[in-house]
Coordinates of N, CA and C and ligand atoms in Angstrom, one line a residue:
X3 N 238.0 51.7 52.4 CA 236.7 51.2 52.6 C 236.5 50.6 54.0
X4 N 235.5 51.0 54.7 CA 235.4 50.4 56.1 C 235.1 48.9 56.0
X5 N 235.4 48.2 57.1 CA 235.1 46.8 57.2 C 233.7 46.6 57.6
X6 N 232.8 46.6 56.6 CA 231.3 46.6 57.0 C 230.9 45.4 57.8
X7 N 231.5 44.2 57.5 CA 231.2 43.0 58.2 C 231.5 43.2 59.7
X8 N 232.6 43.8 60.1 CA 232.9 44.0 61.5 C 232.0 45.1 62.1
X9 N 231.7 46.1 61.3 CA 230.8 47.1 61.9 C 229.4 46.5 62.1
X10 N 229.0 45.6 61.2 CA 227.7 45.0 61.4 C 227.6 44.1 62.6
X11 N 228.7 43.3 62.8 CA 228.7 42.5 64.0 C 228.7 43.3 65.3
X12 N 229.4 44.4 65.3 CA 229.4 45.3 66.5 C 228.1 45.9 66.7
X13 N 227.4 46.3 65.6 CA 226.1 46.9 65.7 C 225.1 45.9 66.4
X14 N 225.2 44.6 65.9 CA 224.3 43.6 66.4 C 224.6 43.4 67.9
X15 N 225.8 43.3 68.2 CA 226.2 43.0 69.6 C 225.8 44.1 70.6
X16 N 226.1 45.3 70.1 CA 225.9 46.5 71.1 C 224.4 47.0 71.0
X17 N 223.9 47.2 69.8 CA 222.6 47.9 69.7 C 221.4 47.0 69.8
X18 N 221.6 45.7 69.5 CA 220.4 44.8 69.5 C 220.6 43.8 70.7
X19 N 221.5 42.9 70.6 CA 221.7 41.9 71.6 C 222.0 42.6 73.0
X20 N 222.8 43.7 72.9 CA 223.2 44.4 74.1 C 222.0 45.1 74.8
X21 N 220.9 45.3 74.1 CA 219.7 45.9 74.6 C 218.6 44.8 74.9
X22 N 219.0 43.6 74.9 CA 218.1 42.5 75.4 C 217.3 41.8 74.3
X23 N 217.5 42.2 73.0 CA 216.8 41.4 71.9 C 217.7 40.4 71.4
X24 N 217.4 39.1 71.8 CA 218.4 38.1 71.6 C 217.9 36.8 70.8
X25 N 216.7 37.0 70.2 CA 216.2 35.8 69.4 C 217.2 35.5 68.3
X26 N 217.4 34.2 68.2 CA 218.4 33.7 67.2 C 218.0 34.1 65.8
X27 N 216.8 34.0 65.4 CA 216.4 34.3 64.0 C 216.6 35.8 63.8
X28 N 216.2 36.6 64.8 CA 216.3 38.1 64.7 C 217.8 38.5 64.5
X29 N 218.6 38.0 65.4 CA 220.1 38.3 65.3 C 220.7 37.8 64.0
X30 N 220.3 36.7 63.6 CA 220.8 36.1 62.4 C 220.5 37.0 61.2
X31 N 219.3 37.5 61.2 CA 218.9 38.4 60.1 C 219.7 39.7 60.0
X32 N 219.9 40.3 61.2 CA 220.6 41.5 61.3 C 222.1 41.3 60.9
X33 N 222.6 40.1 61.2 CA 224.0 39.8 60.8 C 224.2 39.6 59.3
X34 N 223.1 39.3 58.7 CA 223.1 38.9 57.3 C 222.9 40.1 56.3
X35 N 222.0 41.0 56.7 CA 221.6 42.1 55.7 C 222.6 43.3 55.7
X36 N 223.2 43.6 54.6 CA 224.2 44.6 54.5 C 223.5 46.0 54.4
X37 N 223.4 46.6 55.6 CA 222.7 47.9 55.7 C 223.4 49.0 54.9
X38 N 224.7 48.9 54.6 CA 225.4 49.9 53.8 C 224.8 50.0 52.4
X39 N 224.2 48.9 51.9 CA 223.6 48.9 50.6 C 222.2 49.6 50.5
X40 N 221.7 49.9 51.7 CA 220.3 50.5 51.7 C 220.3 52.0 51.9
X41 N 221.5 52.6 51.9 CA 221.6 54.1 52.0 C 222.4 54.5 50.8
X42 N 222.4 55.8 50.5 CA 223.1 56.4 49.4 C 224.6 56.1 49.7
X43 N 225.4 56.0 48.6 CA 226.9 55.6 48.8 C 227.6 56.6 49.7
X44 N 227.3 57.9 49.7 CA 228.0 58.8 50.6 C 227.6 58.6 52.1
X45 N 226.6 57.9 52.4 CA 226.2 57.6 53.8 C 226.6 56.2 54.3
X46 N 227.2 55.4 53.3 CA 227.5 54.0 53.7 C 228.4 53.9 54.9
X47 N 229.3 54.9 55.1 CA 230.2 54.8 56.3 C 229.4 55.0 57.6
X48 N 228.2 55.6 57.5 CA 227.4 55.8 58.7 C 226.3 54.7 58.9
X49 N 226.3 53.7 58.1 CA 225.2 52.8 58.0 C 225.0 52.0 59.3
X50 N 226.0 51.8 60.1 CA 225.9 51.0 61.3 C 225.8 51.9 62.6
X51 N 225.6 53.2 62.4 CA 225.4 54.0 63.6 C 224.0 53.8 64.2
X52 N 223.9 54.2 65.4 CA 222.7 53.9 66.2 C 221.6 55.0 66.1
X53 N 221.3 55.2 64.8 CA 220.2 56.3 64.5 C 219.7 56.1 63.1
X54 N 218.5 56.8 62.9 CA 218.0 56.8 61.6 C 218.9 57.6 60.6
X55 N 218.8 57.4 59.3 CA 219.6 58.2 58.4 C 218.6 58.6 57.3
X56 N 218.9 59.8 56.7 CA 218.1 60.2 55.6 C 218.2 59.3 54.3
X57 N 217.1 59.1 53.6 CA 217.1 58.5 52.3 C 216.4 59.4 51.3
X58 N 216.2 58.9 50.1 CA 215.6 59.8 49.1 C 214.2 60.2 49.5
X59 N 213.6 61.2 48.7 CA 212.2 61.6 48.9 C 211.9 62.2 50.3
X60 N 213.0 62.7 51.0 CA 212.8 63.3 52.3 C 212.4 62.3 53.4
X61 N 212.6 61.0 53.2 CA 212.2 60.0 54.2 C 213.5 59.5 55.0
X62 N 213.3 58.5 55.8 CA 214.4 58.0 56.6 C 214.4 56.5 56.6
X63 N 215.6 55.9 56.8 CA 215.8 54.5 57.1 C 215.8 54.4 58.6
X64 N 215.0 53.6 59.2 CA 214.8 53.5 60.7 C 216.1 53.1 61.3
X65 N 216.3 53.5 62.6 CA 217.4 53.1 63.5 C 217.3 51.5 63.6
X66 N 218.4 50.8 63.5 CA 218.3 49.3 63.5 C 217.6 48.8 64.8
X67 N 217.8 49.4 65.9 CA 217.2 48.9 67.1 C 215.7 49.0 67.0
X68 N 215.1 50.1 66.5 CA 213.7 50.2 66.4 C 213.1 49.1 65.5
X69 N 213.8 48.8 64.4 CA 213.4 47.7 63.5 C 213.3 46.4 64.3
X70 N 214.4 46.2 65.0 CA 214.5 44.9 65.8 C 213.4 44.9 66.9
X71 N 213.2 46.1 67.5 CA 212.1 46.1 68.6 C 210.8 45.8 68.0
X72 N 210.4 46.4 66.9 CA 209.1 46.2 66.3 C 208.9 44.7 65.8
X73 N 210.0 44.1 65.3 CA 209.9 42.7 64.8 C 209.7 41.8 66.0
X74 N 210.4 42.1 67.1 CA 210.3 41.3 68.3 C 208.9 41.5 68.9
X75 N 208.4 42.8 68.9 CA 207.1 43.1 69.5 C 206.0 42.4 68.7
X76 N 206.2 42.2 67.3 CA 205.2 41.6 66.5 C 205.3 40.1 66.5
X77 N 206.3 39.6 67.2 CA 206.6 38.1 67.3 C 206.7 37.4 65.9
X78 N 207.5 38.1 65.0 CA 207.7 37.5 63.7 C 208.5 36.3 63.8
X79 N 208.1 35.2 63.1 CA 208.7 33.9 63.2 C 208.9 33.3 61.8
X80 N 209.8 32.3 61.8 CA 209.9 31.6 60.5 C 208.6 31.0 60.0
X81 N 208.4 31.0 58.8 CA 207.1 30.4 58.2 C 206.0 31.4 58.0
X82 N 206.1 32.6 58.6 CA 205.0 33.5 58.5 C 204.9 34.3 57.2
X83 N 203.7 34.9 57.0 CA 203.5 35.9 56.0 C 203.4 37.3 56.6
X84 N 204.2 38.2 56.1 CA 204.3 39.5 56.8 C 204.0 40.7 55.8
X85 N 203.3 41.7 56.3 CA 203.1 42.9 55.5 C 203.8 44.1 56.2
X86 N 204.6 44.8 55.4 CA 205.2 46.0 55.9 C 204.6 47.2 55.2
X87 N 204.2 48.3 55.9 CA 203.8 49.5 55.3 C 204.9 50.5 55.5
X88 N 205.3 51.1 54.3 CA 206.4 52.1 54.4 C 207.7 51.4 54.2
X89 N 207.9 50.8 53.0 CA 209.1 50.0 52.7 C 210.4 50.9 52.7
X90 N 210.2 52.2 52.3 CA 211.4 53.1 52.3 C 212.6 52.5 51.6
X91 N 213.7 52.4 52.2 CA 214.9 51.8 51.6 C 214.8 50.3 51.3
X92 N 213.8 49.7 52.0 CA 213.7 48.2 51.9 C 214.4 47.5 53.0
X93 N 215.2 48.2 53.9 CA 216.0 47.5 54.9 C 215.2 46.6 55.8
X94 N 214.1 47.2 56.4 CA 213.3 46.4 57.4 C 212.6 45.2 56.6
X95 N 212.2 45.5 55.4 CA 211.6 44.4 54.6 C 212.6 43.3 54.4
X96 N 213.9 43.6 54.1 CA 214.9 42.6 53.9 C 215.2 41.8 55.2
X97 N 215.2 42.5 56.3 CA 215.4 41.8 57.6 C 214.2 40.9 57.8
X98 N 213.0 41.4 57.6 CA 211.8 40.5 57.8 C 211.9 39.3 56.9
X99 N 212.3 39.5 55.7 CA 212.4 38.4 54.7 C 213.4 37.3 55.1
X100 N 214.4 37.7 55.9 CA 215.4 36.7 56.4 C 214.8 35.9 57.5
X101 N 213.7 36.4 58.1 CA 213.1 35.6 59.2 C 211.8 34.9 58.8
X102 N 211.0 35.6 58.1 CA 209.6 35.1 57.7 C 209.7 34.3 56.4
X103 N 208.6 33.7 56.0 CA 208.6 33.0 54.7 C 208.4 33.9 53.6
X104 N 207.5 34.9 53.8 CA 207.1 35.8 52.7 C 206.8 37.2 53.2
X105 N 207.3 38.2 52.5 CA 207.0 39.6 52.9 C 206.5 40.4 51.7
X106 N 205.4 41.2 52.0 CA 205.0 42.2 51.0 C 205.2 43.5 51.7
X107 N 205.9 44.4 51.0 CA 206.2 45.7 51.6 C 205.8 46.8 50.6
X108 N 204.9 47.7 51.2 CA 204.3 48.8 50.3 C 205.0 50.1 50.6
X109 N 205.2 50.8 49.5 CA 205.8 52.2 49.6 C 205.1 53.1 48.7
X110 N 204.7 54.3 49.2 CA 204.0 55.3 48.4 C 204.8 56.0 47.4
X111 N 206.1 56.2 47.7 CA 207.0 57.0 46.8 C 207.6 56.0 45.7
X112 N 207.2 56.3 44.4 CA 207.7 55.4 43.4 C 209.2 55.2 43.3
X113 N 209.9 56.3 43.5 CA 211.4 56.3 43.5 C 211.9 55.3 44.5
X114 N 211.4 55.4 45.8 CA 211.9 54.6 46.8 C 211.5 53.1 46.6
X115 N 210.3 52.9 46.1 CA 209.8 51.5 45.8 C 210.8 50.9 44.7
X116 N 211.1 51.7 43.7 CA 212.0 51.2 42.7 C 213.4 50.8 43.2
X117 N 213.9 51.7 44.0 CA 215.3 51.4 44.6 C 215.2 50.2 45.5
X118 N 214.2 50.1 46.3 CA 214.1 49.0 47.3 C 213.9 47.7 46.5
X119 N 213.1 47.7 45.4 CA 213.0 46.5 44.6 C 214.3 46.0 44.0
X120 N 215.1 47.0 43.5 CA 216.4 46.8 42.9 C 217.3 46.1 43.9
X121 N 217.3 46.6 45.2 CA 218.1 46.0 46.2 C 217.7 44.5 46.5
X122 N 216.5 44.2 46.5 CA 216.0 42.8 46.8 C 216.6 41.9 45.7
X123 N 216.5 42.5 44.4 CA 216.9 41.7 43.3 C 218.4 41.4 43.4
X124 N 219.1 42.5 43.6 CA 220.6 42.4 43.7 C 221.1 41.4 44.8
X125 N 220.3 41.4 45.9 CA 220.7 40.6 47.0 C 220.1 39.2 46.9
X126 N 219.2 39.0 45.9 CA 218.6 37.7 45.8 C 217.5 37.4 46.8
X127 N 217.0 38.4 47.4 CA 215.9 38.2 48.4 C 214.6 38.1 47.7
X128 N 214.3 36.9 47.1 CA 213.2 36.8 46.3 C 211.9 36.4 47.0
X129 N 211.9 36.4 48.3 CA 210.7 36.2 49.1 C 210.1 37.6 49.6
X130 N 210.7 38.7 49.1 CA 210.3 40.0 49.5 C 209.7 40.7 48.3
X131 N 208.5 41.1 48.3 CA 207.8 41.8 47.2 C 207.6 43.2 47.5
X132 N 208.2 44.1 46.8 CA 207.9 45.6 47.0 C 206.8 46.0 46.1
X133 N 205.8 46.7 46.7 CA 204.7 47.1 45.9 C 204.5 48.7 46.1
X134 N 204.4 49.4 45.0 CA 204.1 50.8 45.1 C 202.6 51.1 45.3
X135 N 202.3 51.9 46.3 CA 200.9 52.1 46.6 C 200.6 52.7 47.9
X136 N 199.4 52.9 48.3 CA 198.9 53.4 49.6 C 198.8 52.3 50.6
X137 N 199.7 52.1 51.5 CA 199.7 51.0 52.4 C 198.6 51.2 53.5
X138 N 198.0 52.3 53.6 CA 196.9 52.4 54.6 C 195.8 51.5 54.2
X139 N 195.7 51.1 53.0 CA 194.7 50.2 52.5 C 195.1 48.7 52.6
X140 N 196.4 48.5 53.0 CA 196.9 47.2 53.1 C 197.2 46.7 51.7
X141 N 197.2 45.3 51.5 CA 197.4 44.7 50.2 C 196.6 43.4 50.3
X142 N 195.3 43.6 49.9 CA 194.3 42.5 50.2 C 194.7 41.2 49.4
X143 N 195.3 41.4 48.3 CA 195.6 40.2 47.5 C 196.5 39.2 48.2
X144 N 197.3 39.7 49.2 CA 198.2 38.8 49.9 C 197.7 38.4 51.3
X145 N 196.6 38.9 51.7 CA 196.0 38.7 53.0 C 195.5 37.3 53.2
X146 N 195.4 36.7 54.4 CA 195.7 37.4 55.7 C 197.2 37.3 56.0
X147 N 197.7 38.2 56.9 CA 199.1 38.3 57.3 C 199.2 37.9 58.8
X148 N 200.3 37.2 59.1 CA 200.5 36.8 60.5 C 201.1 38.0 61.3
X149 N 201.7 38.9 60.6 CA 202.2 40.1 61.2 C 202.1 41.2 60.2
X150 N 201.8 42.4 60.8 CA 201.7 43.6 60.0 C 202.5 44.7 60.7
X151 N 203.5 45.3 60.1 CA 204.3 46.4 60.7 C 204.2 47.6 59.9
X152 N 204.1 48.8 60.5 CA 204.1 50.0 59.7 C 205.3 50.9 60.3
X153 N 206.0 51.5 59.3 CA 207.2 52.3 59.7 C 206.9 53.7 59.5
X154 N 205.6 54.1 59.6 CA 205.2 55.5 59.5 C 204.0 55.7 60.4
X155 N 203.9 56.9 61.1 CA 202.9 57.0 62.1 C 201.5 57.5 61.6
X156 N 200.5 56.7 61.9 CA 199.2 57.0 61.4 C 198.3 57.8 62.4
X157 N 197.2 58.2 61.9 CA 196.2 58.9 62.7 C 195.6 57.9 63.7
X158 N 195.4 56.7 63.2 CA 195.0 55.6 64.1 C 195.3 54.3 63.3
X159 N 195.0 53.2 63.8 CA 195.3 51.9 63.1 C 194.2 51.8 62.0
X160 N 194.6 51.8 60.7 CA 193.7 51.7 59.6 C 192.8 50.4 59.7
X161 N 191.5 50.5 59.5 CA 190.6 49.4 59.5 C 191.0 48.3 58.5
X162 N 191.5 48.7 57.4 CA 191.9 47.8 56.3 C 193.0 46.8 56.8
X163 N 193.9 47.4 57.7 CA 195.0 46.5 58.2 C 194.4 45.5 59.2
X164 N 193.5 45.9 60.0 CA 192.9 45.0 61.0 C 192.2 43.9 60.2
X165 N 191.5 44.2 59.1 CA 190.8 43.2 58.3 C 191.7 42.2 57.7
X166 N 192.9 42.6 57.4 CA 193.9 41.8 56.7 C 194.8 41.0 57.7
X167 N 194.6 41.1 59.0 CA 195.4 40.4 60.0 C 194.8 39.0 60.2
X168 N 195.7 38.0 60.2 CA 195.2 36.6 60.4 C 194.7 36.5 61.8
X169 N 193.9 35.4 62.0 CA 193.5 35.1 63.4 C 194.8 34.7 64.2
X170 N 195.0 35.3 65.3 CA 196.3 35.1 66.1 C 197.4 36.0 65.6
X171 N 197.2 36.8 64.6 CA 198.2 37.7 64.1 C 198.4 38.9 65.0
X172 N 199.5 39.6 64.7 CA 199.9 40.8 65.5 C 200.3 41.9 64.6
X173 N 199.7 43.1 64.9 CA 200.1 44.3 64.2 C 200.8 45.3 65.1
X174 N 201.9 45.9 64.6 CA 202.6 46.8 65.4 C 202.8 48.1 64.5
X175 N 202.4 49.2 65.0 CA 202.6 50.5 64.3 C 202.6 51.7 65.2
X176 N 203.3 52.8 64.8 CA 203.2 54.0 65.5 C 201.9 54.8 65.2
X177 N 201.4 55.4 66.2 CA 200.2 56.2 66.1 C 200.4 57.5 66.7
X178 N 200.1 58.6 66.0 CA 200.3 60.0 66.6 C 200.5 61.0 65.5
X179 N 200.5 62.2 65.9 CA 200.5 63.3 64.9 C 202.0 63.5 64.4
X180 N 202.1 64.0 63.1 CA 203.4 64.2 62.5 C 204.2 65.2 63.4
X181 N 205.4 64.8 63.8 CA 206.2 65.7 64.6 C 205.8 65.8 66.1
X182 N 204.7 65.2 66.4 CA 204.1 65.3 67.8 C 204.3 64.0 68.6
X183 N 203.6 63.8 69.6 CA 203.7 62.6 70.5 C 203.2 61.4 69.7
X184 N 204.0 60.4 69.6 CA 203.6 59.2 68.9 C 203.9 58.0 69.9
X185 N 203.0 57.0 69.8 CA 203.3 55.8 70.5 C 203.2 54.6 69.6
X186 N 204.0 53.6 69.9 CA 203.9 52.3 69.2 C 202.7 51.6 69.8
X187 N 201.8 51.1 68.9 CA 200.6 50.4 69.3 C 200.7 49.0 68.8
X188 N 200.4 48.0 69.7 CA 200.3 46.6 69.3 C 198.9 46.1 69.4
X189 N 198.4 45.5 68.3 CA 197.1 44.9 68.3 C 197.2 43.4 68.0
X190 N 196.6 42.6 68.8 CA 196.6 41.1 68.6 C 195.2 40.7 68.2
X191 N 195.0 40.0 67.2 CA 193.7 39.5 66.8 C 193.4 38.1 67.3
X192 N 192.3 38.0 68.0 CA 191.8 36.7 68.4 C 190.3 36.6 67.8
X193 N 190.2 35.9 66.7 CA 188.9 35.8 66.1 C 188.4 37.2 65.7
X194 N 187.3 37.7 66.2 CA 186.9 39.0 65.8 C 187.2 40.0 67.0
X195 N 188.0 39.6 67.9 CA 188.4 40.4 69.0 C 189.8 41.0 68.7
X196 N 190.0 42.3 69.0 CA 191.3 42.9 68.7 C 191.8 43.5 70.0
X197 N 192.8 43.0 70.6 CA 193.4 43.5 71.9 C 194.5 44.5 71.6
X198 N 194.3 45.7 72.1 CA 195.2 46.7 71.8 C 196.0 47.2 73.0
X199 N 197.4 47.3 72.9 CA 198.2 47.9 74.0 C 199.1 48.9 73.4
X200 N 199.5 49.8 74.3 CA 200.4 50.9 73.9 C 201.8 50.5 74.4
X201 N 202.8 50.6 73.6 CA 204.2 50.3 73.9 C 205.0 51.6 74.1
X202 N 206.2 51.7 73.5 CA 207.0 52.9 73.7 C 206.6 54.2 73.0
X203 N 207.1 55.3 73.5 CA 207.0 56.6 72.8 C 208.0 56.5 71.7
X204 N 207.7 57.0 70.5 CA 208.5 56.9 69.3 C 208.4 58.1 68.4
X205 N 209.3 58.2 67.4 CA 209.2 59.3 66.4 C 209.4 58.7 65.0
X206 N 208.4 58.8 64.2 CA 208.4 58.3 62.9 C 207.9 59.4 61.9
X207 N 208.2 59.2 60.6 CA 207.6 60.1 59.6 C 206.1 59.7 59.5
X208 N 205.3 60.7 58.9 CA 203.9 60.4 58.9 C 203.4 59.4 57.9
X209 N 202.4 58.6 58.2 CA 201.8 57.7 57.3 C 200.7 58.5 56.5
X210 N 201.0 58.7 55.2 CA 200.1 59.6 54.4 C 199.3 58.7 53.5
X211 N 198.0 58.9 53.6 CA 197.1 58.1 52.7 C 195.7 58.1 53.1
X212 N 194.9 57.3 52.4 CA 193.4 57.4 52.6 C 193.0 57.1 54.0
X213 N 193.7 56.2 54.7 CA 193.4 55.9 56.1 C 194.5 56.4 57.0
X214 N 195.2 57.4 56.5 CA 196.3 58.0 57.3 C 196.2 59.5 57.4
X215 N 197.3 60.3 57.4 CA 197.3 61.7 57.4 C 197.2 62.2 55.9
X216 N 196.6 63.5 55.8 CA 196.6 64.1 54.4 C 198.0 64.5 54.1
X217 N 198.3 64.6 52.8 CA 199.6 65.1 52.3 C 199.8 66.5 52.8
X218 N 201.0 66.8 53.3 CA 201.3 68.2 53.7 C 201.6 69.1 52.5
X219 N 201.0 70.3 52.6 CA 201.3 71.3 51.5 C 202.5 72.1 52.0
X220 N 203.5 72.3 51.0 CA 204.6 73.1 51.4 C 205.0 74.1 50.3
Ligands
SAH294 N1 211.1 50.6 56.8 C1 211.8 51.7 56.1 C2 211.5 53.0 56.8 C3 211.1 54.0 55.9 S1 210.4 55.5 56.6 C4 213.3 51.4 56.0 O1 213.7 50.4 56.6 O2 214.0 52.1 55.3 C5 208.6 55.2 56.3 C6 208.2 55.1 54.8 O3 206.8 55.1 54.8 C7 208.6 56.3 54.0 O4 209.4 55.8 52.9 C8 207.2 56.8 53.4 O5 207.3 57.3 52.1 C9 206.4 55.6 53.6 N2 204.9 55.9 53.7 C10 204.2 56.9 54.3 N3 202.9 56.7 54.1 C11 202.7 55.6 53.4 C12 201.6 54.9 52.9 N4 200.3 55.3 53.1 N5 201.8 53.8 52.1 C13 203.1 53.3 51.9 N6 204.2 53.9 52.3 C14 204.0 55.0 53.1

């Protein structure tokens, strides 16, 4: 059995701190969450590699660095309420939960939502709520959110998410066509003003839903 603790420390040092993301709360969260429990057992040995990995339902668990980059870009801090769209394995939601006060993470695939919820329970991460549903509509019952992150690339930023952003809140999500050019977009809310900037070029799975892309036929 690999020494996951040592692999985790090395991942944090090289992939996150080594690339300039050095916030104490951020690094502390990555040191704590056992990524090997968020992938299928046969992929556990690869859990700390510098790349996304396949999970159930044809989806992926994001590269650790991109999770860290988005959390840093969204300025997630202790005490905040955070919404994540695209819970997938639950890894990013677990990291968010170690930093913020409360996290709601929405996942459209029932199987993934169930597995992610089981992981939160097993790890005792009781400030993270996994909800099955269409995250393009947000989760109004928990709004407003200080930060909203999406782990899947939308057609554009859904109106519903802007509505559910707190005054002073920050949304970070990829926007662009499935398999095509995508950019991370950051929106900051100031009253009824929404300041939008484009950050890095990225590659994510599609955000599928009412205010996202239509489901692909195959
Ligand atoms: N944050 C995840 C990354 C999962 S990949 C992790 O750490 O593992 C993105 C996820 O977004 C996929 O699981 C996909 O099923 C989900 N997704 C796509 N469109 C969605 C939507 N409209 N609502 C909720 N989840 C969605």
